[in-house]
CSV table of C-alpha atoms and ligand atoms in Angstrom, one decimal:
chain,number,residue,atom,x,y,z
M,1,MET,CA,62.3,-63.4,3.5
M,2,ILE,CA,59.9,-62.3,6.4
M,3,LYS,CA,58.8,-58.8,6.0
M,4,ASP,CA,56.7,-57.1,8.7
M,5,THR,CA,53.3,-55.7,7.9
M,6,TRP,CA,52.8,-52.9,5.4
M,7,LYS,CA,52.3,-50.7,8.3
M,8,ASN,CA,55.6,-51.4,10.0
M,9,GLN,CA,57.6,-51.6,6.8
M,10,GLY,CA,60.5,-53.5,8.3
M,11,PHE,CA,61.7,-56.9,9.0
M,12,VAL,CA,60.9,-59.1,11.9
M,13,ASP,CA,64.1,-60.1,13.7
M,14,GLU,CA,63.3,-63.9,13.8
M,15,ALA,CA,63.6,-64.2,10.1
M,16,ILE,CA,67.5,-65.1,10.1
M,17,SER,CA,68.9,-68.5,10.7
M,18,GLU,CA,70.8,-68.8,13.8
M,19,THR,CA,73.9,-70.1,12.0
M,20,THR,CA,74.4,-66.9,10.2
M,21,ASP,CA,77.2,-64.7,11.1
M,22,ILE,CA,75.2,-61.6,10.9
M,23,LYS,CA,78.1,-59.1,11.5
M,24,LYS,CA,80.4,-60.7,9.0
M,25,GLU,CA,77.5,-60.9,6.4
M,26,ILE,CA,76.7,-57.3,6.9
M,27,ARG,CA,80.2,-56.2,6.1
M,28,ARG,CA,80.5,-58.4,3.1
M,29,MET,CA,77.3,-57.4,1.6
M,30,CYS,CA,78.3,-53.7,2.2
M,31,GLU,CA,81.6,-54.2,0.2
M,32,GLU,CA,79.7,-56.2,-2.6
M,33,LYS,CA,76.9,-53.6,-3.0
M,34,ASN,CA,79.1,-50.5,-2.5
M,35,ALA,CA,76.9,-49.5,0.3
M,36,LEU,CA,77.7,-47.0,3.1
M,37,ILE,CA,76.2,-47.8,6.5
M,38,MET,CA,75.8,-44.7,8.6
M,39,ALA,CA,74.6,-44.7,12.2
M,40,HIS,CA,73.4,-41.9,14.7
M,41,TYR,CA,74.8,-42.0,18.1
M,42,TYR,CA,71.5,-43.0,19.6
M,43,THR,CA,71.3,-46.4,17.9
M,44,TYR,CA,72.5,-49.6,19.7
M,45,GLY,CA,76.2,-49.8,20.4
M,46,GLU,CA,76.5,-53.0,18.1
M,47,VAL,CA,74.8,-51.0,15.3
M,48,GLN,CA,77.2,-48.2,15.7
M,49,ASP,CA,80.1,-50.6,15.8
M,50,ILE,CA,79.3,-52.1,12.4
M,51,ALA,CA,78.7,-48.7,10.6
M,52,ASP,CA,81.2,-47.1,8.3
M,53,PHE,CA,80.3,-43.7,9.7
M,54,VAL,CA,78.8,-42.6,13.1
M,55,GLY,CA,77.7,-39.0,13.7
M,56,ASP,CA,75.2,-36.4,14.8
M,57,SER,CA,72.5,-35.3,12.4
M,58,LEU,CA,74.8,-32.5,10.9
M,59,ALA,CA,77.7,-34.9,10.1
M,60,LEU,CA,75.4,-37.5,8.7
M,61,ALA,CA,73.8,-35.0,6.4
M,62,GLN,CA,77.2,-33.8,5.4
M,63,LYS,CA,78.6,-37.3,4.8
M,64,ALA,CA,75.6,-38.2,2.6
M,65,ALA,CA,76.2,-35.1,0.5
M,66,GLN,CA,79.8,-36.2,-0.2
M,67,THR,CA,79.6,-40.0,-0.4
M,68,ASP,CA,80.3,-41.8,-3.9
M,69,ALA,CA,78.8,-45.2,-2.4
M,70,GLU,CA,75.9,-46.4,-4.6
M,71,MET,CA,73.7,-47.2,-1.6
M,72,ILE,CA,73.1,-45.5,1.7
M,73,VAL,CA,71.8,-47.4,4.7
M,74,MET,CA,70.8,-45.0,7.4
M,75,CYS,CA,70.7,-46.5,10.8
M,76,GLY,CA,68.7,-43.8,12.3
M,77,VAL,CA,65.3,-42.3,12.2
M,78,HIS,CA,63.2,-41.7,9.1
M,79,PHE,CA,63.9,-38.0,8.6
M,80,MET,CA,67.6,-38.8,8.4
M,81,GLY,CA,67.0,-41.2,5.6
M,82,GLU,CA,64.8,-38.5,4.0
M,83,THR,CA,67.6,-36.0,4.1
M,84,CYS,CA,70.0,-38.6,2.4
M,85,LYS,CA,67.4,-39.3,-0.3
M,86,ILE,CA,66.8,-35.6,-1.0
M,87,LEU,CA,70.6,-35.0,-1.2
M,88,CYS,CA,71.3,-38.1,-3.2
M,89,PRO,CA,68.2,-38.7,-5.3
M,90,GLU,CA,69.9,-41.1,-7.6
M,91,LYS,CA,71.0,-43.4,-4.8
M,92,LYS,CA,69.1,-46.1,-3.1
M,93,VAL,CA,68.5,-45.1,0.5
M,94,LEU,CA,67.4,-47.6,2.9
M,95,VAL,CA,66.3,-47.3,6.7
M,96,PRO,CA,66.1,-50.8,8.2
M,97,ASP,CA,62.7,-50.0,9.8
M,98,LEU,CA,60.6,-47.2,8.3
M,99,ASN,CA,58.6,-47.2,11.6
M,100,ALA,CA,61.6,-45.4,13.2
M,101,THR,CA,60.0,-41.9,13.0
M,102,CYS,CA,60.6,-38.9,15.4
M,103,SER,CA,58.2,-37.5,18.0
M,104,LEU,CA,59.7,-34.0,17.3
M,105,ALA,CA,59.2,-34.3,13.5
M,106,GLU,CA,55.7,-35.5,14.2
M,107,SER,CA,54.8,-32.7,16.4
M,108,CYS,CA,55.0,-30.5,13.2
M,109,PRO,CA,52.6,-31.7,10.6
M,110,ALA,CA,53.6,-29.9,7.3
M,111,ASP,CA,50.1,-28.5,6.5
M,112,LYS,CA,49.8,-26.9,9.9
M,113,PHE,CA,53.2,-25.5,9.7
M,114,ALA,CA,52.6,-24.1,6.3
M,115,ASP,CA,49.6,-22.2,7.7
M,116,PHE,CA,51.8,-20.8,10.5
M,117,VAL,CA,54.3,-19.7,7.8
M,118,ASN,CA,51.7,-18.2,5.6
M,119,ALA,CA,50.2,-16.2,8.7
M,120,HIS,CA,53.6,-14.6,8.9
M,121,PRO,CA,54.7,-13.8,5.4
M,122,ASP,CA,57.5,-11.5,6.3
M,123,HIS,CA,59.5,-14.1,8.3
M,124,THR,CA,62.4,-16.1,7.4
M,125,VAL,CA,61.7,-19.8,8.2
M,126,ILE,CA,64.1,-21.9,9.9
M,127,SER,CA,63.4,-25.7,10.6
M,128,TYR,CA,65.3,-28.0,12.7
M,129,VAL,CA,66.5,-30.9,10.8
M,130,ASN,CA,64.1,-33.1,12.9
M,131,THR,CA,61.3,-32.4,10.4
M,132,THR,CA,59.6,-34.4,7.6
M,133,ALA,CA,60.6,-33.6,4.0
M,134,ALA,CA,57.2,-31.9,3.5
M,135,THR,CA,57.9,-29.5,6.5
M,136,LYS,CA,61.4,-28.8,5.0
M,137,ALA,CA,59.7,-27.9,1.8
M,138,VAL,CA,58.2,-24.7,3.4
M,139,THR,CA,61.4,-23.9,4.9
M,140,ASP,CA,64.2,-21.3,4.1
M,141,VAL,CA,67.0,-22.7,5.8
M,142,VAL,CA,67.4,-26.0,7.9
M,143,VAL,CA,69.6,-26.2,11.1
M,144,THR,CA,70.9,-28.9,13.4
M,145,SER,CA,71.6,-28.6,17.1
M,146,GLY,CA,75.3,-28.5,15.7
M,147,ASN,CA,75.0,-25.3,13.8
M,148,ALA,CA,71.6,-23.6,14.9
M,149,ARG,CA,73.3,-20.7,16.8
M,150,GLN,CA,75.7,-19.9,14.0
M,151,ILE,CA,73.1,-20.0,11.3
M,152,VAL,CA,70.8,-17.8,13.3
M,153,GLU,CA,73.6,-15.4,14.0
M,154,SER,CA,74.6,-15.4,10.2
M,155,LEU,CA,71.1,-13.7,9.6
M,156,PRO,CA,70.7,-9.8,10.1
M,157,GLN,CA,69.9,-8.9,13.7
M,158,ASP,CA,66.6,-7.4,12.9
M,159,GLU,CA,65.4,-10.3,10.6
M,160,LYS,CA,62.0,-11.8,11.6
M,161,ILE,CA,62.4,-15.4,12.1
M,162,ILE,CA,60.1,-18.5,12.6
M,163,PHE,CA,61.7,-21.4,14.2
M,164,GLY,CA,60.2,-24.9,14.4
M,165,PRO,CA,59.5,-27.5,15.5
M,166,ASP,CA,61.5,-27.5,18.8
M,167,LYS,CA,60.5,-24.9,21.3
M,168,ASN,CA,63.3,-26.0,23.7
M,169,LEU,CA,66.0,-25.6,21.2
M,170,GLY,CA,64.3,-22.4,19.9
M,171,ASN,CA,64.2,-20.8,23.4
M,172,TYR,CA,67.7,-21.8,24.0
M,173,ILE,CA,68.8,-20.1,20.7
M,174,ASN,CA,66.8,-17.2,21.6
M,175,SER,CA,68.5,-16.8,24.9
M,176,ILE,CA,72.0,-17.0,23.6
M,177,THR,CA,71.5,-14.9,20.7
M,178,GLY,CA,69.2,-12.3,22.0
M,179,ARG,CA,66.8,-12.9,19.2
M,180,ASN,CA,63.0,-13.2,19.5
M,181,MET,CA,62.2,-15.9,17.0
M,182,LEU,CA,58.7,-17.0,16.8
M,183,LEU,CA,58.5,-20.5,17.9
M,184,TRP,CA,56.4,-23.6,16.9
M,185,ASP,CA,55.2,-25.5,20.0
M,186,GLY,CA,56.8,-28.9,19.3
M,187,ALA,CA,59.2,-31.1,21.6
M,188,CYS,CA,60.9,-34.4,21.8
M,189,HIS,CA,59.3,-37.0,24.1
M,190,VAL,CA,62.7,-38.3,25.3
M,191,HIS,CA,64.4,-34.9,26.0
M,192,GLU,CA,61.3,-33.5,27.7
M,193,LYS,CA,61.4,-36.3,30.4
M,194,PHE,CA,64.7,-35.7,32.1
M,195,SER,CA,64.2,-35.0,35.8
M,196,LEU,CA,66.0,-31.7,37.1
M,197,GLU,CA,65.4,-32.9,40.6
M,198,LYS,CA,67.2,-36.2,39.9
M,199,ILE,CA,69.9,-34.6,38.2
M,200,LEU,CA,70.6,-32.1,41.1
M,201,GLU,CA,70.5,-35.2,43.6
M,202,LEU,CA,73.2,-36.9,41.4
M,203,LYS,CA,75.1,-33.6,41.4
M,204,LYS,CA,75.2,-33.9,45.2
M,205,GLU,CA,76.4,-37.4,45.1
M,206,HIS,CA,79.0,-36.6,42.4
M,207,PRO,CA,79.9,-32.8,43.1
M,208,GLU,CA,82.8,-32.9,40.6
M,209,ALA,CA,80.7,-34.2,37.8
M,210,LYS,CA,80.0,-32.1,34.6
M,211,VAL,CA,76.5,-31.9,33.4
M,212,LEU,CA,76.1,-32.4,29.7
M,213,VAL,CA,72.8,-31.4,28.2
M,214,HIS,CA,71.3,-31.5,24.6
M,215,PRO,CA,69.3,-28.3,23.8
M,216,GLU,CA,66.2,-30.2,23.2
M,217,CYS,CA,65.9,-30.5,27.0
M,218,LYS,CA,63.7,-28.0,28.9
M,219,GLY,CA,65.2,-24.6,30.0
M,220,PRO,CA,65.6,-25.4,33.8
M,221,LEU,CA,67.9,-28.4,32.7
M,222,VAL,CA,69.9,-26.2,30.3
M,223,LYS,CA,70.5,-23.7,33.1
M,224,VAL,CA,72.2,-26.3,35.3
M,225,ALA,CA,74.5,-27.5,32.4
M,226,ASP,CA,78.2,-27.1,32.1
M,227,LYS,CA,77.9,-28.0,28.4
M,228,VAL,CA,75.0,-27.7,26.1
M,229,GLY,CA,75.4,-28.9,22.7
M,230,SER,CA,74.7,-31.5,20.0
M,231,THR,CA,75.5,-35.1,20.4
M,232,ALA,CA,78.8,-34.6,18.8
M,233,ALA,CA,79.6,-31.5,20.7
M,234,LEU,CA,78.9,-33.3,24.0
M,235,LEU,CA,81.1,-36.3,23.0
M,236,LYS,CA,83.9,-33.9,22.1
M,237,TYR,CA,83.5,-32.1,25.4
M,238,SER,CA,83.7,-35.4,27.4
M,239,ILE,CA,86.8,-36.4,25.7
M,240,GLU,CA,88.7,-33.1,25.9
M,241,SER,CA,87.5,-32.2,29.5
M,242,ASP,CA,89.8,-32.8,32.5
M,243,ALA,CA,86.8,-34.0,34.5
M,244,THR,CA,86.4,-37.6,35.2
M,245,GLU,CA,82.6,-37.9,35.8
M,246,PHE,CA,79.7,-36.7,33.7
M,247,ILE,CA,75.9,-36.6,34.1
M,248,VAL,CA,74.6,-37.0,30.5
M,249,ALA,CA,71.1,-35.6,29.7
M,250,THR,CA,70.5,-36.9,26.2
M,251,GLU,CA,69.5,-40.3,24.7
M,252,SER,CA,71.6,-42.9,26.4
M,253,GLY,CA,73.0,-44.4,23.3
M,254,ILE,CA,75.7,-41.6,23.1
M,255,LEU,CA,77.3,-43.2,26.2
M,256,HIS,CA,78.6,-46.0,24.0
M,257,LYS,CA,81.0,-43.7,22.2
M,258,MET,CA,81.7,-41.7,25.2
M,259,GLN,CA,82.8,-44.8,27.1
M,260,GLU,CA,84.7,-46.1,24.3
M,261,ALA,CA,86.6,-42.9,23.7
M,262,ALA,CA,87.3,-42.4,27.5
M,263,PRO,CA,87.0,-45.8,29.2
M,264,GLU,CA,88.7,-44.4,32.3
M,265,LYS,CA,85.9,-41.8,32.9
M,266,THR,CA,82.5,-42.4,34.4
M,267,PHE,CA,79.4,-41.4,32.5
M,268,ILE,CA,76.0,-41.4,34.4
M,269,PRO,CA,73.0,-41.3,32.2
M,270,ALA,CA,70.5,-38.6,33.5
M,271,PRO,CA,67.4,-40.2,34.8
M,272,PRO,CA,63.9,-39.5,33.5
M,273,ASP,CA,61.3,-38.3,35.9
M,274,ASP,CA,59.5,-41.6,35.6
M,275,SER,CA,61.9,-44.4,37.0
M,276,THR,CA,59.6,-47.2,35.9
M,277,CYS,CA,60.3,-46.5,32.1
M,278,ALA,CA,63.4,-46.4,30.0
M,279,CYS,CA,62.4,-42.9,28.9
M,280,ASN,CA,66.1,-41.7,28.2
M,281,GLU,CA,66.1,-44.1,25.2
M,282,CYS,CA,64.5,-43.1,22.0
M,283,ASN,CA,62.1,-46.0,21.1
M,284,TYR,CA,62.3,-45.1,17.6
M,285,MET,CA,66.3,-45.2,17.3
M,286,LYS,CA,66.1,-48.4,19.2
M,287,LEU,CA,63.9,-50.0,16.4
M,288,ILE,CA,67.1,-50.2,14.4
M,289,THR,CA,68.6,-53.6,15.2
M,290,LEU,CA,71.5,-55.6,13.8
M,291,LYS,CA,69.2,-58.3,12.2
M,292,LYS,CA,67.0,-55.5,10.6
M,293,LEU,CA,70.3,-54.1,9.2
M,294,TYR,CA,71.2,-57.4,8.0
M,295,ASN,CA,67.8,-58.0,6.1
M,296,CYS,CA,67.7,-54.5,4.8
M,297,LEU,CA,71.0,-54.9,3.1
M,298,LYS,CA,70.3,-58.4,1.7
M,299,TYR,CA,66.9,-57.5,0.3
M,300,GLU,CA,67.5,-53.8,-0.3
M,301,TRP,CA,64.4,-53.0,1.4
M,302,PRO,CA,62.7,-50.8,2.8
M,303,THR,CA,63.8,-47.9,0.7
M,304,VAL,CA,63.2,-44.2,1.6
M,305,GLU,CA,61.2,-42.4,-1.1
M,306,VAL,CA,60.4,-38.8,-1.3
M,307,ASP,CA,57.8,-37.1,-3.5
M,308,ALA,CA,59.7,-35.4,-6.4
M,309,GLU,CA,57.9,-32.1,-5.9
M,310,VAL,CA,58.6,-32.1,-2.2
M,311,ALA,CA,62.2,-33.0,-2.8
M,312,LYS,CA,62.6,-30.2,-5.2
M,313,LYS,CA,61.5,-27.8,-2.6
M,314,ALA,CA,63.3,-29.4,0.4
M,315,VAL,CA,66.6,-29.7,-1.3
M,316,ARG,CA,67.1,-25.9,-1.2
M,317,PRO,CA,67.0,-25.3,2.6
M,318,ILE,CA,69.1,-28.3,3.3
M,319,LYS,CA,71.7,-27.2,0.8
M,320,ARG,CA,71.6,-23.8,2.2
M,321,MET,CA,72.4,-25.1,5.7
M,322,LEU,CA,75.3,-27.2,4.2
M,323,GLU,CA,76.7,-24.1,2.4
M,324,ILE,CA,76.5,-21.8,5.4
M,325,SER,CA,78.0,-24.6,7.6
M,326,GLU,CA,81.0,-25.0,5.1
M,327,LYS,CA,81.6,-21.2,5.0
M,328,LEU,CA,81.6,-21.0,8.8
M,329,GLY,CA,84.0,-24.1,9.1
M,330,ILE,CA,81.4,-26.1,11.0
B,1,13P,P1,71.9,-34.3,17.1
B,1,13P,O1,71.7,-33.2,16.1
B,1,13P,O2,72.7,-33.9,18.2
B,1,13P,O3,72.4,-35.6,16.4
B,1,13P,O4,70.5,-34.7,17.6
B,1,13P,C1,69.6,-35.3,16.9
B,1,13P,C2,68.4,-35.7,17.6
B,1,13P,O5,67.5,-36.4,17.3
B,1,13P,C3,68.3,-35.4,19.1
B,1,13P,O6,67.2,-35.9,19.7
B,2,SF4,FE1,63.4,-37.5,17.6
B,2,SF4,FE2,63.6,-37.4,20.2
B,2,SF4,FE3,64.2,-39.6,19.1
B,2,SF4,FE4,65.8,-37.5,18.6
B,2,SF4,S1,65.5,-38.6,20.6
B,2,SF4,S2,65.2,-38.9,17.1
B,2,SF4,S3,64.3,-35.9,18.7
B,2,SF4,S4,62.2,-38.8,19.1
């Protein structure tokens, strides 16, 4: 077994013999170990294809809360693994590379966020799921891009609210709900990079194309969108819409499922402002490879661990989100 350094906490890809049928072995080990492989839409297509369940962050949390599998392998970023571990403390939860963090979660250190919360004691604290467990521990209710609007609207109109860490999602929710939530100054390095100018140029070349935008994008992009929503909502819209062309302003991994569900339609990934980099890819999600998934299942490593005290506090706002979502049928 070749593990990466302590710092990377993952496997180096070269560790597997070339004769191994990786896909077959992954599925075999999965059955043998009663493991559930979950994947986010931003992971590589081949990772999504081998998973038992693919979803947005809300669906992944909901699935984790319901599964009776003994082990969960989360092919996504670290906070998604943490959410699974917090909801299922008795299960072994694995993320094939713990280096798969999230720039948005990292833009909100728990101690600084706690200072912000303490400075506004009369506010309800809403945290986006893209946060560390420690940040969730100082939160009243967690939301995802799939339920943020409804959860905010479920609170009394005059409730004072802190919303963190994504200022773009927070601004968008403020604009559609008429609230004036106090926002943390965080953002995602992928969604902030999409170029409005290039999208408008694409729109001239494809005038019938619908523009699909994740709410982590900046306000001017959201304004030109035909549909704003979570990855699952954008996927659903692209399947149900009569349109045949779509410009997609979110991480490009989602195109895999869009193309699979509607092979006759054309999906154009929105370009980032710097055309020399693959900035519409999340470098953290792309750390999760098939080979690391294989090793992770085989050696049951690396596991996601959450401090018991932190987990005790973080589970409340996550469960509150799941309860409100269930009540609202989301
Ligand atoms: P979803 O909630 O749409 O899955 O988005 C998660 C995410 O990380 C977006 O960058
Ligand atoms: Fe985090 Fe952005 Fe990657 Fe989503 S795309 S996981 S918000 S870094």
